[in-house]
Amino acid sequence: MDSNRSGRRRFLQQGAALVGLAAGGVRPASGQTPVPEAHPKDIKELIAYGDRSRFVTSIRVPTAGRTSPDAFGLTFHVLTPLQDSVGIITPSSLHYVGTHRGSYVPDIDPREHRFMIHGMVDRPLTFTVEELKRLPYVSRIHFLECIGNRANPTHKTVQETHGMTSCAEWTGVPLSLLLKEAGVQNAASWIVAEGAEEVKGASSIPLAKAMDDCLVCYGQNGEAVRPQQGFPLRLIVPGFEGIYQTKYLRRIKVVDRYYMTYNDYGHIQPDPKVTALTVQIGPKSVITFPSGGQQLPGRGFYEITGLAWSGGGAVRKVEVSTDGGRSWKDAEIRGTAYRMAHTRFGFHWNWDGKECVLQSRCTDELGTVQPTRAQVAKFFNLPLDKLRVPGADNTVQPWRVDSDGSVHNALS
Ligand SMILES: Nc1nc2c(c(=O)[nH]1)N[C@H]1C(S)=C(S)[C@@H](COP(=O)(O)O)O[C@H]1N2
Ligand SMILES: [Mo]
């Protein structure tokens, strides 16, 4: 904290220098398109549904090495441009899309859609979307993250290393309310949630979690859930990995055991140590500025900023290291640290123009600390060199700033 206070003092002293720096600007990272021509859309269209400025060109990109849609017209994971993110909400148009195993985006007429709760309940229930909307609802800010969101040495930008996580305000009916209405039988212990598309997104979820904080959502960031996020209904399972967040939700079966489904193929690991470290996302953070592919114009003051999140609840603390992990100092939480939500942090930094490595690590409300790759390698008894983290990868991401101001993935 002390260092941050003196950092702020220096910040004020350097006011004049800052004005000069701003003119230098920061080169945009990859994933940016050239500025399109003026008035690409009819003015009536823009009045009906607004667009961003044509000078703002940040876009999603497919997972490195893939194209989306692919040769078969199928969508693959596309990544959020975290390097351009501000605050904690991901605009719906930039939310990552985790359409796994190559499903088409279903085109569902909400008037035709039905959602059913059945299995070990006293009163099986079927809802239309309109009927669900008549029930009491809540809005909560939660992140989603795909288990495939693991940094590797070939990734250049933060979009490539961490772009399979996004955060939105989700609106819907608490699943507990619906389950209580259906009357869950005593012997029940799991639910299976199923989506409506051809390769069904089905997952087994503990009943305790279903009764705790899951939401059957029809709203995303103040409007209907987007088709790529599961229109007209999607399940939000706060803090659990992406595969549990069933899109196009059409059925929840209450059962008395874990059901193996298509989702489990290649997903559940035989090693209990690995499996224990999946399901609930561990504490994780990443610096979004400065990050790989960006260019600092010169030495002087910068505000290091990034995102932290955890499936274990709220982020309690974020620390930043500017010397390759030798020393760590507390960053400031910007805004509110919501439970199971992206949390923005900031850290005053004066760059002396020498090569250095920037890292962040977070601690959640359970007191769990984000590990380094070296710690994970030791835990699994694997060589650190070319480590592919088993299960969920929540390791510390190092960015190397070269003396010319260029920023690189320090894993490469
Ligand atoms: N119905 C359905 N739900 C699904 C999937 C799917 O393919 N079908 N993919 C899952 C996976 S693997 C992830 S990571 C998240 C991604 O959610 P998003 O596309 O809204 O970001 O949705 C999950 N829910
Ligand atoms: Mo995923």
Short mmCIF file of C-alpha atoms and ligand atoms in Angstrom, two decimals:
data_model
loop_
_atom_site.label_atom_id
_atom_site.label_comp_id
_atom_site.label_asym_id
_atom_site.label_seq_id
_atom_site.Cartn_x
_atom_site.Cartn_y
_atom_site.Cartn_z
CA MET A 1 0.00 0.00 0.00
CA ASP A 2 2.82 2.38 1.00
CA SER A 3 4.52 1.93 -2.31
CA ASN A 4 1.26 2.69 -4.06
CA ARG A 5 0.83 5.92 -2.11
CA SER A 6 4.27 7.11 -3.06
CA GLY A 7 3.49 5.91 -6.57
CA ARG A 8 0.55 8.29 -6.63
CA ARG A 9 2.75 11.16 -5.44
CA ARG A 10 5.18 10.49 -8.22
CA PHE A 11 2.25 10.28 -10.60
CA LEU A 12 1.21 13.83 -9.63
CA GLN A 13 4.77 15.16 -9.87
CA GLN A 14 5.03 13.76 -13.34
CA GLY A 15 1.82 15.39 -14.54
CA ALA A 16 3.61 17.44 -17.15
CA ALA A 17 5.59 14.49 -18.43
CA LEU A 18 2.36 12.51 -18.72
CA VAL A 19 0.84 14.98 -21.16
CA GLY A 20 3.86 14.44 -23.35
CA LEU A 21 3.55 10.67 -23.05
CA ALA A 22 -0.09 10.62 -24.09
CA ALA A 23 0.87 12.02 -27.47
CA GLY A 24 3.16 9.02 -28.04
CA GLY A 25 0.20 6.68 -27.75
CA VAL A 26 0.21 2.92 -27.34
CA ARG A 27 0.24 0.74 -30.38
CA PRO A 28 -2.83 -1.52 -30.58
CA ALA A 29 -2.41 -5.27 -30.20
CA SER A 30 -3.29 -7.76 -32.89
CA GLY A 31 -6.92 -8.58 -33.50
CA GLN A 32 -7.64 -5.09 -34.79
CA THR A 33 -9.13 -4.35 -38.16
CA PRO A 34 -8.49 -1.25 -40.27
CA VAL A 35 -10.95 1.61 -39.71
CA PRO A 36 -13.98 0.95 -41.95
CA GLU A 37 -15.39 3.62 -44.25
CA ALA A 38 -17.84 6.20 -42.93
CA HIS A 39 -21.56 5.40 -42.68
CA PRO A 40 -21.42 1.65 -43.30
CA LYS A 41 -25.01 1.40 -42.05
CA ASP A 42 -28.18 3.23 -42.91
CA ILE A 43 -28.90 6.00 -40.35
CA LYS A 44 -32.35 4.49 -39.67
CA GLU A 45 -30.69 1.21 -38.77
CA LEU A 46 -28.34 3.01 -36.38
CA ILE A 47 -31.19 4.83 -34.71
CA ALA A 48 -33.05 1.53 -34.25
CA TYR A 49 -30.05 -0.31 -32.79
CA GLY A 50 -26.84 1.56 -32.07
CA ASP A 51 -23.34 0.77 -33.24
CA ARG A 52 -19.96 1.66 -31.78
CA SER A 53 -17.73 4.30 -33.37
CA ARG A 54 -16.09 3.15 -36.59
CA PHE A 55 -12.77 4.16 -35.02
CA VAL A 56 -13.21 1.43 -32.39
CA THR A 57 -12.18 -1.76 -34.14
CA SER A 58 -11.49 -4.34 -31.43
CA ILE A 59 -12.76 -7.78 -32.50
CA ARG A 60 -12.96 -11.42 -31.41
CA VAL A 61 -10.59 -13.87 -33.08
CA PRO A 62 -10.64 -17.69 -33.27
CA THR A 63 -8.36 -19.79 -31.08
CA ALA A 64 -4.79 -19.58 -32.41
CA GLY A 65 -4.29 -21.89 -35.38
CA ARG A 66 -8.02 -22.27 -36.13
CA THR A 67 -10.47 -20.51 -38.37
CA SER A 68 -14.05 -19.89 -37.43
CA PRO A 69 -16.35 -20.71 -39.10
CA ASP A 70 -14.25 -23.62 -40.34
CA ALA A 71 -14.35 -25.44 -43.72
CA PHE A 72 -17.61 -27.15 -42.62
CA GLY A 73 -19.23 -23.84 -41.63
CA LEU A 74 -18.96 -24.69 -37.95
CA THR A 75 -18.07 -22.21 -35.22
CA PHE A 76 -15.04 -22.82 -33.04
CA HIS A 77 -14.01 -21.08 -29.85
CA VAL A 78 -13.63 -17.36 -30.52
CA LEU A 79 -11.78 -15.17 -28.04
CA THR A 80 -12.57 -11.91 -26.26
CA PRO A 81 -10.10 -9.03 -26.98
CA LEU A 82 -9.12 -8.59 -23.30
CA GLN A 83 -6.26 -6.23 -24.28
CA ASP A 84 -8.88 -3.58 -25.11
CA SER A 85 -11.18 -4.27 -22.14
CA VAL A 86 -12.09 -1.55 -19.65
CA GLY A 87 -14.04 -2.15 -16.44
CA ILE A 88 -15.44 -5.64 -15.90
CA ILE A 89 -18.36 -6.12 -18.31
CA THR A 90 -17.68 -7.83 -21.64
CA PRO A 91 -19.91 -6.31 -24.34
CA SER A 92 -22.23 -9.08 -25.57
CA SER A 93 -20.83 -8.71 -29.10
CA LEU A 94 -17.34 -9.48 -27.75
CA HIS A 95 -18.25 -12.31 -25.32
CA TYR A 96 -16.14 -15.37 -26.07
CA VAL A 97 -18.02 -18.17 -27.82
CA GLY A 98 -17.25 -21.67 -26.60
CA THR A 99 -19.23 -23.66 -29.10
CA HIS A 100 -17.48 -26.93 -28.49
CA ARG A 101 -17.38 -29.94 -30.73
CA GLY A 102 -18.47 -27.85 -33.68
CA SER A 103 -22.14 -27.13 -33.09
CA TYR A 104 -24.05 -24.70 -35.24
CA VAL A 105 -25.57 -21.73 -33.42
CA PRO A 106 -29.19 -22.87 -33.03
CA ASP A 107 -31.79 -20.44 -34.39
CA ILE A 108 -34.54 -20.87 -31.79
CA ASP A 109 -37.96 -19.22 -31.93
CA PRO A 110 -38.59 -18.33 -28.26
CA ARG A 111 -42.34 -18.89 -28.72
CA GLU A 112 -41.65 -22.50 -29.63
CA HIS A 113 -39.05 -23.14 -26.92
CA ARG A 114 -39.95 -25.18 -23.82
CA PHE A 115 -37.97 -25.74 -20.65
CA MET A 116 -38.76 -28.85 -18.60
CA ILE A 117 -37.83 -29.96 -15.08
CA HIS A 118 -38.40 -33.67 -14.47
CA GLY A 119 -36.87 -36.82 -12.97
CA MET A 120 -36.87 -37.16 -9.19
CA VAL A 121 -39.41 -34.42 -8.52
CA ASP A 122 -42.99 -34.58 -7.18
CA ARG A 123 -44.36 -32.24 -9.86
CA PRO A 124 -42.61 -32.22 -13.26
CA LEU A 125 -42.84 -28.70 -14.76
CA THR A 126 -42.74 -27.26 -18.27
CA PHE A 127 -42.25 -23.54 -18.92
CA THR A 128 -42.43 -21.26 -21.91
CA VAL A 129 -39.97 -18.35 -21.89
CA GLU A 130 -42.87 -15.96 -21.22
CA GLU A 131 -43.96 -18.02 -18.20
CA LEU A 132 -40.42 -17.92 -16.78
CA LYS A 133 -40.34 -14.15 -17.21
CA ARG A 134 -43.40 -13.80 -14.95
CA LEU A 135 -41.43 -15.24 -12.00
CA PRO A 136 -39.20 -13.33 -9.55
CA TYR A 137 -35.74 -12.84 -11.08
CA VAL A 138 -32.30 -11.58 -10.11
CA SER A 139 -29.47 -9.90 -12.04
CA ARG A 140 -25.90 -10.81 -11.15
CA ILE A 141 -22.49 -10.15 -12.65
CA HIS A 142 -20.61 -13.39 -13.30
CA PHE A 143 -17.64 -14.49 -15.39
CA LEU A 144 -17.60 -17.55 -17.64
CA GLU A 145 -14.39 -19.35 -18.51
CA CYS A 146 -13.69 -22.34 -20.72
CA ILE A 147 -11.38 -25.02 -19.36
CA GLY A 148 -9.42 -24.62 -22.62
CA ASN A 149 -8.32 -21.13 -21.53
CA ARG A 150 -4.71 -22.10 -20.92
CA ALA A 151 -1.74 -19.97 -21.83
CA ASN A 152 1.01 -21.57 -23.88
CA PRO A 153 4.37 -20.32 -25.17
CA THR A 154 3.11 -19.89 -28.75
CA HIS A 155 0.42 -17.41 -27.69
CA LYS A 156 1.43 -13.82 -28.38
CA THR A 157 -1.41 -11.67 -27.00
CA VAL A 158 -3.62 -11.73 -23.88
CA GLN A 159 -6.51 -12.44 -26.26
CA GLU A 160 -4.78 -15.70 -27.19
CA THR A 161 -3.62 -16.61 -23.66
CA HIS A 162 -6.78 -15.65 -21.74
CA GLY A 163 -9.55 -14.67 -24.21
CA MET A 164 -11.76 -17.64 -23.34
CA THR A 165 -13.17 -15.80 -20.34
CA SER A 166 -15.76 -13.02 -20.35
CA CYS A 167 -18.02 -11.38 -17.79
CA ALA A 168 -21.62 -10.22 -18.13
CA GLU A 169 -24.62 -9.20 -16.11
CA TRP A 170 -26.94 -12.20 -16.26
CA THR A 171 -30.67 -11.94 -15.51
CA GLY A 172 -32.87 -14.91 -14.74
CA VAL A 173 -34.86 -16.99 -12.31
CA PRO A 174 -32.99 -18.72 -9.46
CA LEU A 175 -32.92 -22.44 -10.26
CA SER A 176 -33.60 -23.15 -6.56
CA LEU A 177 -37.00 -21.45 -6.90
CA LEU A 178 -37.96 -23.71 -9.82
CA LEU A 179 -36.65 -26.86 -8.12
CA LYS A 180 -38.57 -26.07 -4.92
CA GLU A 181 -41.70 -25.55 -7.02
CA ALA A 182 -41.13 -28.96 -8.63
CA GLY A 183 -40.51 -30.60 -5.24
CA VAL A 184 -37.13 -32.36 -5.28
CA GLN A 185 -37.30 -35.86 -3.80
CA ASN A 186 -35.09 -36.79 -0.83
CA ALA A 187 -32.94 -39.34 -2.64
CA ALA A 188 -31.91 -36.85 -5.37
CA SER A 189 -28.30 -35.65 -5.39
CA TRP A 190 -27.46 -34.42 -8.93
CA ILE A 191 -29.09 -32.64 -11.85
CA VAL A 192 -28.35 -33.07 -15.54
CA ALA A 193 -28.84 -29.91 -17.63
CA GLU A 194 -29.33 -30.34 -21.38
CA GLY A 195 -29.21 -27.91 -24.30
CA ALA A 196 -31.32 -28.03 -27.44
CA GLU A 197 -28.80 -28.24 -30.28
CA GLU A 198 -27.77 -31.31 -32.23
CA VAL A 199 -24.72 -32.12 -30.11
CA LYS A 200 -26.41 -31.64 -26.80
CA GLY A 201 -24.53 -29.60 -24.20
CA ALA A 202 -25.40 -31.74 -21.15
CA SER A 203 -23.61 -31.70 -17.80
CA SER A 204 -24.08 -33.30 -14.38
CA ILE A 205 -24.15 -30.68 -11.61
CA PRO A 206 -24.34 -31.37 -7.84
CA LEU A 207 -27.83 -30.69 -6.45
CA ALA A 208 -26.25 -28.58 -3.68
CA LYS A 209 -24.86 -26.21 -6.33
CA ALA A 210 -28.18 -26.18 -8.22
CA MET A 211 -29.98 -25.15 -5.00
CA ASP A 212 -27.33 -22.55 -4.15
CA ASP A 213 -26.79 -19.89 -6.80
CA CYS A 214 -27.56 -21.20 -10.31
CA LEU A 215 -29.71 -19.05 -12.58
CA VAL A 216 -31.95 -19.89 -15.55
CA CYS A 217 -31.16 -16.79 -17.61
CA TYR A 218 -32.96 -14.97 -20.40
CA GLY A 219 -31.06 -11.68 -19.97
CA GLN A 220 -27.45 -10.69 -20.74
CA ASN A 221 -26.19 -7.13 -20.23
CA GLY A 222 -29.66 -5.61 -20.19
CA GLU A 223 -31.13 -7.37 -23.22
CA ALA A 224 -31.99 -10.89 -24.34
CA VAL A 225 -29.20 -13.48 -24.12
CA ARG A 226 -27.41 -13.46 -27.49
CA PRO A 227 -27.84 -16.51 -29.79
CA GLN A 228 -24.14 -17.36 -29.45
CA GLN A 229 -24.59 -17.32 -25.66
CA GLY A 230 -27.65 -19.61 -25.63
CA PHE A 231 -30.79 -17.67 -26.67
CA PRO A 232 -33.50 -17.96 -25.45
CA LEU A 233 -32.40 -19.62 -22.16
CA ARG A 234 -29.08 -20.53 -20.63
CA LEU A 235 -28.03 -21.91 -17.29
CA ILE A 236 -25.47 -19.93 -15.29
CA VAL A 237 -23.53 -22.00 -12.76
CA PRO A 238 -21.44 -19.28 -11.06
CA GLY A 239 -17.75 -20.06 -10.75
CA PHE A 240 -17.91 -23.47 -12.43
CA GLU A 241 -16.01 -24.02 -15.65
CA GLY A 242 -17.66 -23.14 -18.95
CA ILE A 243 -18.96 -26.56 -19.91
CA TYR A 244 -21.53 -26.48 -17.07
CA GLN A 245 -23.10 -23.24 -18.35
CA THR A 246 -25.67 -25.00 -20.56
CA LYS A 247 -26.86 -22.90 -23.49
CA TYR A 248 -30.23 -23.34 -25.28
CA LEU A 249 -31.40 -24.90 -21.99
CA ARG A 250 -34.38 -27.16 -22.59
CA ARG A 251 -34.32 -29.77 -19.84
CA ILE A 252 -33.12 -30.36 -16.31
CA LYS A 253 -33.42 -33.90 -15.00
CA VAL A 254 -33.12 -34.41 -11.25
CA VAL A 255 -31.24 -37.66 -10.61
CA ASP A 256 -29.48 -39.63 -7.85
CA ARG A 257 -26.06 -40.07 -9.46
CA TYR A 258 -23.52 -38.47 -11.78
CA TYR A 259 -24.62 -39.11 -15.37
CA MET A 260 -21.85 -39.60 -17.92
CA THR A 261 -22.78 -37.56 -21.01
CA TYR A 262 -21.23 -36.57 -24.31
CA ASN A 263 -19.67 -33.59 -22.49
CA ASP A 264 -17.61 -35.94 -20.33
CA TYR A 265 -15.69 -37.47 -23.25
CA GLY A 266 -12.17 -36.11 -23.16
CA HIS A 267 -13.16 -33.78 -20.35
CA ILE A 268 -13.21 -35.84 -17.18
CA GLN A 269 -9.71 -36.97 -16.30
CA PRO A 270 -8.88 -40.32 -14.71
CA ASP A 271 -6.35 -38.67 -12.35
CA PRO A 272 -8.32 -37.54 -9.27
CA LYS A 273 -5.67 -34.88 -8.59
CA VAL A 274 -6.44 -33.29 -11.97
CA THR A 275 -10.20 -33.66 -11.62
CA ALA A 276 -10.09 -32.09 -8.15
CA LEU A 277 -8.56 -28.99 -9.71
CA THR A 278 -11.26 -28.61 -12.37
CA VAL A 279 -15.03 -27.96 -12.11
CA GLN A 280 -14.66 -24.84 -9.93
CA ILE A 281 -12.38 -22.20 -11.46
CA GLY A 282 -9.43 -21.38 -9.21
CA PRO A 283 -8.25 -17.85 -8.44
CA LYS A 284 -6.82 -16.36 -11.63
CA SER A 285 -5.67 -13.00 -12.91
CA VAL A 286 -3.91 -11.48 -15.88
CA ILE A 287 -2.45 -8.10 -16.76
CA THR A 288 -4.33 -6.78 -19.80
CA PHE A 289 -2.11 -3.68 -20.15
CA PRO A 290 0.76 -3.81 -20.85
CA SER A 291 0.35 -7.23 -22.48
CA GLY A 292 1.81 -9.25 -25.35
CA GLY A 293 1.93 -7.49 -28.71
CA GLN A 294 1.64 -3.99 -27.24
CA GLN A 295 4.37 -1.38 -27.44
CA LEU A 296 5.25 1.15 -24.74
CA PRO A 297 6.33 4.47 -26.28
CA GLY A 298 9.05 5.11 -23.66
CA ARG A 299 10.05 5.13 -20.03
CA GLY A 300 7.88 6.88 -17.43
CA PHE A 301 4.52 6.46 -15.77
CA TYR A 302 2.06 3.74 -16.71
CA GLU A 303 -1.03 2.36 -15.03
CA ILE A 304 -0.71 -1.42 -15.12
CA THR A 305 -4.23 -2.86 -15.28
CA GLY A 306 -5.83 -6.26 -15.52
CA LEU A 307 -8.58 -8.63 -14.47
CA ALA A 308 -8.84 -11.10 -11.58
CA TRP A 309 -11.55 -13.69 -10.91
CA SER A 310 -12.26 -16.86 -8.94
CA GLY A 311 -14.89 -19.57 -8.79
CA GLY A 312 -14.32 -19.57 -5.03
CA GLY A 313 -16.07 -16.24 -4.50
CA ALA A 314 -14.90 -12.62 -4.46
CA VAL A 315 -11.34 -11.53 -5.21
CA ARG A 316 -9.82 -10.31 -1.94
CA LYS A 317 -6.37 -9.24 -3.10
CA VAL A 318 -4.35 -8.77 -6.28
CA GLU A 319 -0.59 -8.38 -6.18
CA VAL A 320 1.66 -7.20 -8.99
CA SER A 321 5.35 -7.93 -9.52
CA THR A 322 7.44 -5.80 -11.89
CA ASP A 323 10.70 -7.66 -11.23
CA GLY A 324 9.98 -11.17 -12.45
CA GLY A 325 8.41 -12.36 -9.19
CA ARG A 326 11.18 -11.35 -6.74
CA SER A 327 8.88 -8.87 -4.97
CA TRP A 328 5.10 -8.40 -4.96
CA LYS A 329 3.06 -5.31 -4.06
CA ASP A 330 -0.69 -4.90 -3.58
CA ALA A 331 -2.64 -3.59 -6.56
CA GLU A 332 -5.79 -1.51 -6.09
CA ILE A 333 -9.19 -3.10 -6.76
CA ARG A 334 -11.05 -0.77 -9.10
CA GLY A 335 -14.76 -0.75 -8.38
CA THR A 336 -16.53 -3.59 -6.61
CA ALA A 337 -15.18 -7.13 -6.30
CA TYR A 338 -18.35 -9.13 -6.99
CA ARG A 339 -18.47 -12.85 -6.21
CA MET A 340 -17.52 -15.08 -9.18
CA ALA A 341 -17.04 -12.01 -11.38
CA HIS A 342 -14.19 -10.36 -13.20
CA THR A 343 -12.58 -7.77 -10.92
CA ARG A 344 -10.56 -4.89 -12.34
CA PHE A 345 -7.24 -3.99 -10.71
CA GLY A 346 -4.81 -1.13 -11.24
CA PHE A 347 -1.20 -0.50 -10.21
CA HIS A 348 0.93 2.64 -10.60
CA TRP A 349 4.22 1.91 -12.30
CA ASN A 350 7.20 3.95 -13.34
CA TRP A 351 9.11 2.13 -16.03
CA ASP A 352 12.84 2.82 -15.95
CA GLY A 353 13.26 1.70 -19.56
CA LYS A 354 15.05 -1.54 -18.67
CA GLU A 355 13.92 -5.06 -19.62
CA CYS A 356 11.56 -6.45 -16.96
CA VAL A 357 8.84 -9.04 -16.38
CA LEU A 358 5.34 -8.02 -15.21
CA GLN A 359 3.04 -10.47 -13.42
CA SER A 360 -0.13 -10.45 -11.32
CA ARG A 361 -1.50 -12.96 -8.84
CA CYS A 362 -4.77 -12.97 -6.97
CA THR A 363 -6.13 -14.31 -3.69
CA ASP A 364 -9.83 -15.09 -3.34
CA GLU A 365 -12.16 -14.89 -0.32
CA LEU A 366 -11.29 -18.51 0.57
CA GLY A 367 -7.66 -17.43 0.93
CA THR A 368 -6.58 -19.50 -2.09
CA VAL A 369 -3.64 -17.94 -3.93
CA GLN A 370 -3.13 -18.17 -7.71
CA PRO A 371 -0.10 -20.44 -8.34
CA THR A 372 2.90 -19.94 -10.58
CA ARG A 373 3.70 -22.44 -13.34
CA ALA A 374 6.69 -23.61 -11.30
CA GLN A 375 4.42 -24.43 -8.34
CA VAL A 376 2.00 -26.37 -10.58
CA ALA A 377 4.88 -28.29 -12.22
CA LYS A 378 6.11 -29.27 -8.75
CA PHE A 379 2.60 -30.28 -7.61
CA PHE A 380 2.12 -32.62 -10.58
CA ASN A 381 5.79 -33.63 -10.66
CA LEU A 382 6.12 -32.50 -14.30
CA PRO A 383 9.03 -30.71 -16.00
CA LEU A 384 8.50 -26.93 -16.02
CA ASP A 385 9.91 -26.63 -19.53
CA LYS A 386 7.02 -26.82 -22.05
CA LEU A 387 4.58 -27.57 -19.19
CA ARG A 388 1.01 -28.13 -20.33
CA VAL A 389 -0.95 -27.55 -17.12
CA PRO A 390 -3.27 -30.52 -16.46
CA GLY A 391 -6.91 -29.66 -15.71
CA ALA A 392 -7.69 -25.97 -15.36
CA ASP A 393 -4.76 -23.59 -15.88
CA ASN A 394 -4.94 -20.68 -13.43
CA THR A 395 -1.20 -20.02 -13.34
CA VAL A 396 0.45 -16.62 -13.17
CA GLN A 397 1.01 -15.08 -16.65
CA PRO A 398 4.36 -13.29 -17.13
CA TRP A 399 4.73 -10.50 -19.72
CA ARG A 400 8.28 -9.41 -20.66
CA VAL A 401 8.86 -5.75 -21.51
CA ASP A 402 11.97 -5.36 -23.68
CA SER A 403 14.09 -2.20 -23.48
CA ASP A 404 12.54 -0.99 -26.77
CA GLY A 405 9.13 -1.04 -25.04
CA SER A 406 7.80 -4.07 -26.92
CA VAL A 407 5.80 -6.50 -24.74
CA HIS A 408 6.04 -10.29 -25.17
CA ASN A 409 4.70 -13.49 -23.67
CA ALA A 410 7.53 -14.39 -21.28
CA LEU A 411 6.61 -18.09 -21.65
CA SER A 412 7.83 -18.06 -25.27
N1 LIG B 1 -25.92 -26.24 -25.29
C1 LIG B 1 -24.60 -26.01 -25.16
N2 LIG B 1 -24.16 -25.43 -24.05
C2 LIG B 1 -22.85 -25.17 -23.88
C3 LIG B 1 -21.92 -25.57 -24.87
C4 LIG B 1 -22.42 -26.19 -26.05
O1 LIG B 1 -21.68 -26.52 -26.98
N3 LIG B 1 -23.77 -26.39 -26.15
N4 LIG B 1 -20.58 -25.31 -24.68
C5 LIG B 1 -20.15 -25.15 -23.27
C6 LIG B 1 -18.78 -24.67 -23.14
S1 LIG B 1 -17.55 -25.83 -23.39
C7 LIG B 1 -18.48 -23.40 -22.75
S2 LIG B 1 -16.88 -22.93 -22.46
C8 LIG B 1 -19.55 -22.38 -22.56
C9 LIG B 1 -19.27 -21.14 -23.38
O2 LIG B 1 -20.27 -20.18 -23.23
P1 LIG B 1 -20.32 -18.97 -24.23
O3 LIG B 1 -20.27 -19.49 -25.64
O4 LIG B 1 -21.56 -18.21 -23.93
O5 LIG B 1 -19.09 -18.13 -23.95
O6 LIG B 1 -20.83 -22.89 -22.89
C10 LIG B 1 -21.07 -24.21 -22.50
N5 LIG B 1 -22.45 -24.55 -22.75
MO MO B 2 -15.56 -24.83 -22.88
#
